[in-house]
mmCIF file with all atom_site columns, N, CA and C in Angstrom:
data_model
loop_
_atom_site.group_PDB
_atom_site.id
_atom_site.type_symbol
_atom_site.label_atom_id
_atom_site.label_alt_id
_atom_site.label_comp_id
_atom_site.label_asym_id
_atom_site.label_entity_id
_atom_site.label_seq_id
_atom_site.pdbx_PDB_ins_code
_atom_site.Cartn_x
_atom_site.Cartn_y
_atom_site.Cartn_z
_atom_site.occupancy
_atom_site.B_iso_or_equiv
_atom_site.pdbx_formal_charge
_atom_site.auth_seq_id
_atom_site.auth_comp_id
_atom_site.auth_asym_id
_atom_site.auth_atom_id
_atom_site.pdbx_PDB_model_num
ATOM 1   N N  . MET A 1 1  ? 0.831  -1.199 0.000   1.00 75.00 ? 206 MET A N  1
ATOM 2   C CA . MET A 1 1  ? 0.000  0.000  0.000   1.00 75.00 ? 206 MET A CA 1
ATOM 3   C C  . MET A 1 1  ? 0.872  1.259  0.000   1.00 75.00 ? 206 MET A C  1
ATOM 4   N N  . GLN A 1 2  ? 1.968  1.215  0.725   1.00 88.00 ? 207 GLN A N  1
ATOM 5   C CA . GLN A 1 2  ? 2.888  2.358  0.788   1.00 88.00 ? 207 GLN A CA 1
ATOM 6   C C  . GLN A 1 2  ? 3.445  2.662  -0.603  1.00 88.00 ? 207 GLN A C  1
ATOM 7   N N  . CYS A 1 3  ? 3.723  1.606  -1.343  1.00 90.00 ? 208 CYS A N  1
ATOM 8   C CA . CYS A 1 3  ? 4.267  1.762  -2.695  1.00 90.00 ? 208 CYS A CA 1
ATOM 9   C C  . CYS A 1 3  ? 3.289  2.537  -3.584  1.00 90.00 ? 208 CYS A C  1
ATOM 10  N N  . LEU A 1 4  ? 2.013  2.227  -3.461  1.00 91.00 ? 209 LEU A N  1
ATOM 11  C CA . LEU A 1 4  ? 0.986  2.908  -4.245  1.00 91.00 ? 209 LEU A CA 1
ATOM 12  C C  . LEU A 1 4  ? 0.948  4.400  -3.924  1.00 91.00 ? 209 LEU A C  1
ATOM 13  N N  . LYS A 1 5  ? 1.065  4.723  -2.642  1.00 93.00 ? 210 LYS A N  1
ATOM 14  C CA . LYS A 1 5  ? 1.068  6.132  -2.230  1.00 93.00 ? 210 LYS A CA 1
ATOM 15  C C  . LYS A 1 5  ? 2.273  6.864  -2.813  1.00 93.00 ? 210 LYS A C  1
ATOM 16  N N  . GLU A 1 6  ? 3.414  6.200  -2.814  1.00 93.00 ? 211 GLU A N  1
ATOM 17  C CA . GLU A 1 6  ? 4.629  6.811  -3.366  1.00 93.00 ? 211 GLU A CA 1
ATOM 18  C C  . GLU A 1 6  ? 4.482  7.049  -4.866  1.00 93.00 ? 211 GLU A C  1
ATOM 19  N N  . ILE A 1 7  ? 3.892  6.092  -5.563  1.00 90.00 ? 212 ILE A N  1
ATOM 20  C CA . ILE A 1 7  ? 3.682  6.232  -7.005  1.00 90.00 ? 212 ILE A CA 1
ATOM 21  C C  . ILE A 1 7  ? 2.743  7.404  -7.288  1.00 90.00 ? 212 ILE A C  1
ATOM 22  N N  . GLN A 1 8  ? 1.673  7.514  -6.496  1.00 92.00 ? 213 GLN A N  1
ATOM 23  C CA . GLN A 1 8  ? 0.727  8.614  -6.696  1.00 92.00 ? 213 GLN A CA 1
ATOM 24  C C  . GLN A 1 8  ? 1.389  9.960  -6.426  1.00 92.00 ? 213 GLN A C  1
ATOM 25  N N  . ALA A 1 9  ? 2.240  10.018 -5.411  1.00 92.00 ? 214 ALA A N  1
ATOM 26  C CA . ALA A 1 9  ? 2.943  11.260 -5.091  1.00 92.00 ? 214 ALA A CA 1
ATOM 27  C C  . ALA A 1 9  ? 3.889  11.640 -6.230  1.00 92.00 ? 214 ALA A C  1
ATOM 28  N N  . LEU A 1 10 ? 4.577  10.652 -6.781  1.00 90.00 ? 215 LEU A N  1
ATOM 29  C CA . LEU A 1 10 ? 5.490  10.908 -7.904  1.00 90.00 ? 215 LEU A CA 1
ATOM 30  C C  . LEU A 1 10 ? 4.725  11.396 -9.127  1.00 90.00 ? 215 LEU A C  1
ATOM 31  N N  . LYS A 1 11 ? 3.578  10.773 -9.391  1.00 89.00 ? 216 LYS A N  1
ATOM 32  C CA . LYS A 1 11 ? 2.772  11.182 -10.541 1.00 89.00 ? 216 LYS A CA 1
ATOM 33  C C  . LYS A 1 11 ? 2.333  12.633 -10.393 1.00 89.00 ? 216 LYS A C  1
ATOM 34  N N  . LYS A 1 12 ? 1.980  13.002 -9.170  1.00 88.00 ? 217 LYS A N  1
ATOM 35  C CA . LYS A 1 12 ? 1.542  14.375 -8.910  1.00 88.00 ? 217 LYS A CA 1
ATOM 36  C C  . LYS A 1 12 ? 2.691  15.348 -9.137  1.00 88.00 ? 217 LYS A C  1
ATOM 37  N N  . ARG A 1 13 ? 3.894  14.973 -8.671  1.00 89.00 ? 218 ARG A N  1
ATOM 38  C CA . ARG A 1 13 ? 5.055  15.862 -8.813  1.00 89.00 ? 218 ARG A CA 1
ATOM 39  C C  . ARG A 1 13 ? 5.485  15.991 -10.273 1.00 89.00 ? 218 ARG A C  1
ATOM 40  N N  . LEU A 1 14 ? 5.330  14.916 -11.048 1.00 87.00 ? 219 LEU A N  1
ATOM 41  C CA . LEU A 1 14 ? 5.762  14.938 -12.444 1.00 87.00 ? 219 LEU A CA 1
ATOM 42  C C  . LEU A 1 14 ? 4.759  15.623 -13.358 1.00 87.00 ? 219 LEU A C  1
ATOM 43  N N  . SER A 1 15 ? 3.496  15.642 -12.968 1.00 87.00 ? 220 SER A N  1
ATOM 44  C CA . SER A 1 15 ? 2.471  16.169 -13.866 1.00 87.00 ? 220 SER A CA 1
ATOM 45  C C  . SER A 1 15 ? 2.668  17.653 -14.145 1.00 87.00 ? 220 SER A C  1
ATOM 46  N N  . ILE A 1 16 ? 3.127  18.415 -13.159 1.00 84.00 ? 221 ILE A N  1
ATOM 47  C CA . ILE A 1 16 ? 3.319  19.856 -13.361 1.00 84.00 ? 221 ILE A CA 1
ATOM 48  C C  . ILE A 1 16 ? 4.436  20.122 -14.375 1.00 84.00 ? 221 ILE A C  1
ATOM 49  N N  . PRO A 1 17 ? 5.636  19.539 -14.218 1.00 86.00 ? 222 PRO A N  1
ATOM 50  C CA . PRO A 1 17 ? 6.670  19.756 -15.235 1.00 86.00 ? 222 PRO A CA 1
ATOM 51  C C  . PRO A 1 17 ? 6.241  19.282 -16.624 1.00 86.00 ? 222 PRO A C  1
ATOM 52  N N  . LEU A 1 18 ? 5.465  18.194 -16.689 1.00 86.00 ? 223 LEU A N  1
ATOM 53  C CA . LEU A 1 18 ? 5.013  17.697 -17.984 1.00 86.00 ? 223 LEU A CA 1
ATOM 54  C C  . LEU A 1 18 ? 4.059  18.680 -18.641 1.00 86.00 ? 223 LEU A C  1
ATOM 55  N N  . GLN A 1 19 ? 3.186  19.299 -17.842 1.00 87.00 ? 224 GLN A N  1
ATOM 56  C CA . GLN A 1 19 ? 2.260  20.292 -18.389 1.00 87.00 ? 224 GLN A CA 1
ATOM 57  C C  . GLN A 1 19 ? 3.031  21.495 -18.907 1.00 87.00 ? 224 GLN A C  1
ATOM 58  N N  . LYS A 1 20 ? 4.056  21.906 -18.158 1.00 89.00 ? 225 LYS A N  1
ATOM 59  C CA . LYS A 1 20 ? 4.872  23.048 -18.587 1.00 89.00 ? 225 LYS A CA 1
ATOM 60  C C  . LYS A 1 20 ? 5.608  22.721 -19.878 1.00 89.00 ? 225 LYS A C  1
ATOM 61  N N  . ALA A 1 21 ? 6.163  21.515 -19.957 1.00 88.00 ? 226 ALA A N  1
ATOM 62  C CA . ALA A 1 21 ? 6.888  21.101 -21.159 1.00 88.00 ? 226 ALA A CA 1
ATOM 63  C C  . ALA A 1 21 ? 5.951  21.059 -22.359 1.00 88.00 ? 226 ALA A C  1
ATOM 64  N N  . SER A 1 22 ? 4.749  20.551 -22.147 1.00 88.00 ? 227 SER A N  1
ATOM 65  C CA . SER A 1 22 ? 3.771  20.478 -23.228 1.00 88.00 ? 227 SER A CA 1
ATOM 66  C C  . SER A 1 22 ? 3.399  21.872 -23.716 1.00 88.00 ? 227 SER A C  1
ATOM 67  N N  . ALA A 1 23 ? 3.194  22.795 -22.784 1.00 89.00 ? 228 ALA A N  1
ATOM 68  C CA . ALA A 1 23 ? 2.853  24.169 -23.154 1.00 89.00 ? 228 ALA A CA 1
ATOM 69  C C  . ALA A 1 23 ? 3.996  24.817 -23.931 1.00 89.00 ? 228 ALA A C  1
ATOM 70  N N  . LEU A 1 24 ? 5.224  24.564 -23.496 1.00 88.00 ? 229 LEU A N  1
ATOM 71  C CA . LEU A 1 24 ? 6.387  25.124 -24.190 1.00 88.00 ? 229 LEU A CA 1
ATOM 72  C C  . LEU A 1 24 ? 6.504  24.580 -25.611 1.00 88.00 ? 229 LEU A C  1
ATOM 73  N N  . LEU A 1 25 ? 6.233  23.285 -25.760 1.00 87.00 ? 230 LEU A N  1
ATOM 74  C CA . LEU A 1 25 ? 6.300  22.682 -27.088 1.00 87.00 ? 230 LEU A CA 1
ATOM 75  C C  . LEU A 1 25 ? 5.275  23.307 -28.021 1.00 87.00 ? 230 LEU A C  1
ATOM 76  N N  . LYS A 1 26 ? 4.054  23.509 -27.514 1.00 86.00 ? 231 LYS A N  1
ATOM 77  C CA . LYS A 1 26 ? 3.003  24.122 -28.330 1.00 86.00 ? 231 LYS A CA 1
ATOM 78  C C  . LYS A 1 26 ? 3.383  25.546 -28.698 1.00 86.00 ? 231 LYS A C  1
ATOM 79  N N  . GLN A 1 27 ? 3.951  26.261 -27.747 1.00 86.00 ? 232 GLN A N  1
ATOM 80  C CA . GLN A 1 27 ? 4.365  27.644 -27.993 1.00 86.00 ? 232 GLN A CA 1
ATOM 81  C C  . GLN A 1 27 ? 5.456  27.685 -29.068 1.00 86.00 ? 232 GLN A C  1
ATOM 82  N N  . THR A 1 28 ? 6.424  26.784 -28.950 1.00 85.00 ? 233 THR A N  1
ATOM 83  C CA . THR A 1 28 ? 7.523  26.724 -29.915 1.00 85.00 ? 233 THR A CA 1
ATOM 84  C C  . THR A 1 28 ? 6.997  26.370 -31.298 1.00 85.00 ? 233 THR A C  1
ATOM 85  N N  . GLU A 1 29 ? 6.051  25.440 -31.335 1.00 81.00 ? 234 GLU A N  1
ATOM 86  C CA . GLU A 1 29 ? 5.453  25.045 -32.614 1.00 81.00 ? 234 GLU A CA 1
ATOM 87  C C  . GLU A 1 29 ? 4.770  26.249 -33.264 1.00 81.00 ? 234 GLU A C  1
ATOM 88  N N  . GLY A 1 30 ? 4.062  27.031 -32.476 1.00 77.00 ? 235 GLY A N  1
ATOM 89  C CA . GLY A 1 30 ? 3.416  28.240 -32.985 1.00 77.00 ? 235 GLY A CA 1
ATOM 90  C C  . GLY A 1 30 ? 4.439  29.235 -33.487 1.00 77.00 ? 235 GLY A C  1
ATOM 91  N N  . ASN A 1 31 ? 5.533  29.375 -32.761 1.00 75.00 ? 236 ASN A N  1
ATOM 92  C CA . ASN A 1 31 ? 6.593  30.301 -33.165 1.00 75.00 ? 236 ASN A CA 1
ATOM 93  C C  . ASN A 1 31 ? 7.204  29.876 -34.494 1.00 75.00 ? 236 ASN A C  1
ATOM 94  N N  . LEU A 1 32 ? 7.394  28.573 -34.665 1.00 72.00 ? 237 LEU A N  1
ATOM 95  C CA . LEU A 1 32 ? 7.988  28.079 -35.910 1.00 72.00 ? 237 LEU A CA 1
ATOM 96  C C  . LEU A 1 32 ? 7.048  28.316 -37.087 1.00 72.00 ? 237 LEU A C  1
ATOM 97  N N  . LYS A 1 33 ? 5.737  28.113 -36.856 1.00 72.00 ? 238 LYS A N  1
ATOM 98  C CA . LYS A 1 33 ? 4.769  28.347 -37.925 1.00 72.00 ? 238 LYS A CA 1
ATOM 99  C C  . LYS A 1 33 ? 4.728  29.829 -38.272 1.00 72.00 ? 238 LYS A C  1
ATOM 100 N N  . GLY A 1 34 ? 4.833  30.679 -37.261 1.00 70.00 ? 239 GLY A N  1
ATOM 101 C CA . GLY A 1 34 ? 4.822  32.116 -37.478 1.00 70.00 ? 239 GLY A CA 1
ATOM 102 C C  . GLY A 1 34 ? 6.071  32.583 -38.199 1.00 70.00 ? 239 GLY A C  1
ATOM 103 N N  . ALA A 1 35 ? 7.146  31.832 -38.048 1.00 64.00 ? 240 ALA A N  1
ATOM 104 C CA . ALA A 1 35 ? 8.423  32.221 -38.652 1.00 64.00 ? 240 ALA A CA 1
ATOM 105 C C  . ALA A 1 35 ? 8.602  31.582 -40.024 1.00 64.00 ? 240 ALA A C  1
ATOM 106 N N  . ASN A 1 36 ? 7.510  31.104 -40.597 1.00 63.00 ? 241 ASN A N  1
ATOM 107 C CA . ASN A 1 36 ? 7.595  30.424 -41.890 1.00 63.00 ? 241 ASN A CA 1
ATOM 108 C C  . ASN A 1 36 ? 8.199  31.297 -42.980 1.00 63.00 ? 241 ASN A C  1
ATOM 109 N N  . GLY A 1 37 ? 7.952  32.588 -42.946 1.00 59.00 ? 242 GLY A N  1
ATOM 110 C CA . GLY A 1 37 ? 8.508  33.493 -43.935 1.00 59.00 ? 242 GLY A CA 1
ATOM 111 C C  . GLY A 1 37 ? 10.018 33.553 -43.868 1.00 59.00 ? 242 GLY A C  1
ATOM 112 N N  . VAL A 1 38 ? 10.558 33.196 -42.713 1.00 57.00 ? 243 VAL A N  1
ATOM 113 C CA . VAL A 1 38 ? 12.005 33.228 -42.518 1.00 57.00 ? 243 VAL A CA 1
ATOM 114 C C  . VAL A 1 38 ? 12.611 31.911 -43.005 1.00 57.00 ? 243 VAL A C  1
ATOM 115 N N  . GLY A 1 39 ? 11.753 30.961 -43.347 1.00 55.00 ? 244 GLY A N  1
ATOM 116 C CA . GLY A 1 39 ? 12.189 29.620 -43.720 1.00 55.00 ? 244 GLY A CA 1
ATOM 117 C C  . GLY A 1 39 ? 13.177 29.580 -44.857 1.00 55.00 ? 244 GLY A C  1
ATOM 118 N N  . LYS A 1 40 ? 13.093 30.562 -45.769 1.00 56.00 ? 245 LYS A N  1
ATOM 119 C CA . LYS A 1 40 ? 14.025 30.539 -46.897 1.00 56.00 ? 245 LYS A CA 1
ATOM 120 C C  . LYS A 1 40 ? 15.451 30.837 -46.455 1.00 56.00 ? 245 LYS A C  1
ATOM 121 N N  . TYR A 1 41 ? 15.586 31.468 -45.278 1.00 58.00 ? 246 TYR A N  1
ATOM 122 C CA . TYR A 1 41 ? 16.920 31.779 -44.752 1.00 58.00 ? 246 TYR A CA 1
ATOM 123 C C  . TYR A 1 41 ? 17.401 30.725 -43.768 1.00 58.00 ? 246 TYR A C  1
ATOM 124 N N  . ILE A 1 42 ? 16.442 30.158 -43.031 1.00 57.00 ? 247 ILE A N  1
ATOM 125 C CA . ILE A 1 42 ? 16.789 29.179 -41.995 1.00 57.00 ? 247 ILE A CA 1
ATOM 126 C C  . ILE A 1 42 ? 16.089 27.873 -42.323 1.00 57.00 ? 247 ILE A C  1
ATOM 127 N N  . ARG A 1 43 ? 16.846 26.813 -42.408 1.00 57.00 ? 248 ARG A N  1
ATOM 128 C CA . ARG A 1 43 ? 16.256 25.496 -42.656 1.00 57.00 ? 248 ARG A CA 1
ATOM 129 C C  . ARG A 1 43 ? 16.043 24.787 -41.330 1.00 57.00 ? 248 ARG A C  1
ATOM 130 N N  . CYS A 1 44 ? 14.811 24.365 -41.073 1.00 55.00 ? 249 CYS A N  1
ATOM 131 C CA . CYS A 1 44 ? 14.484 23.651 -39.831 1.00 55.00 ? 249 CYS A CA 1
ATOM 132 C C  . CYS A 1 44 ? 14.348 22.174 -40.128 1.00 55.00 ? 249 CYS A C  1
#
């Protein structure tokens, strides 16, 4: 039972960084789409 509690605590601690990482990825994706006009100078 203790193991289950530890797993739940870890999941809770990891969920916040994962949400932040996901938001950053979406933001970066939007930035890359917005920078499409620059694509002829920079190859991604």
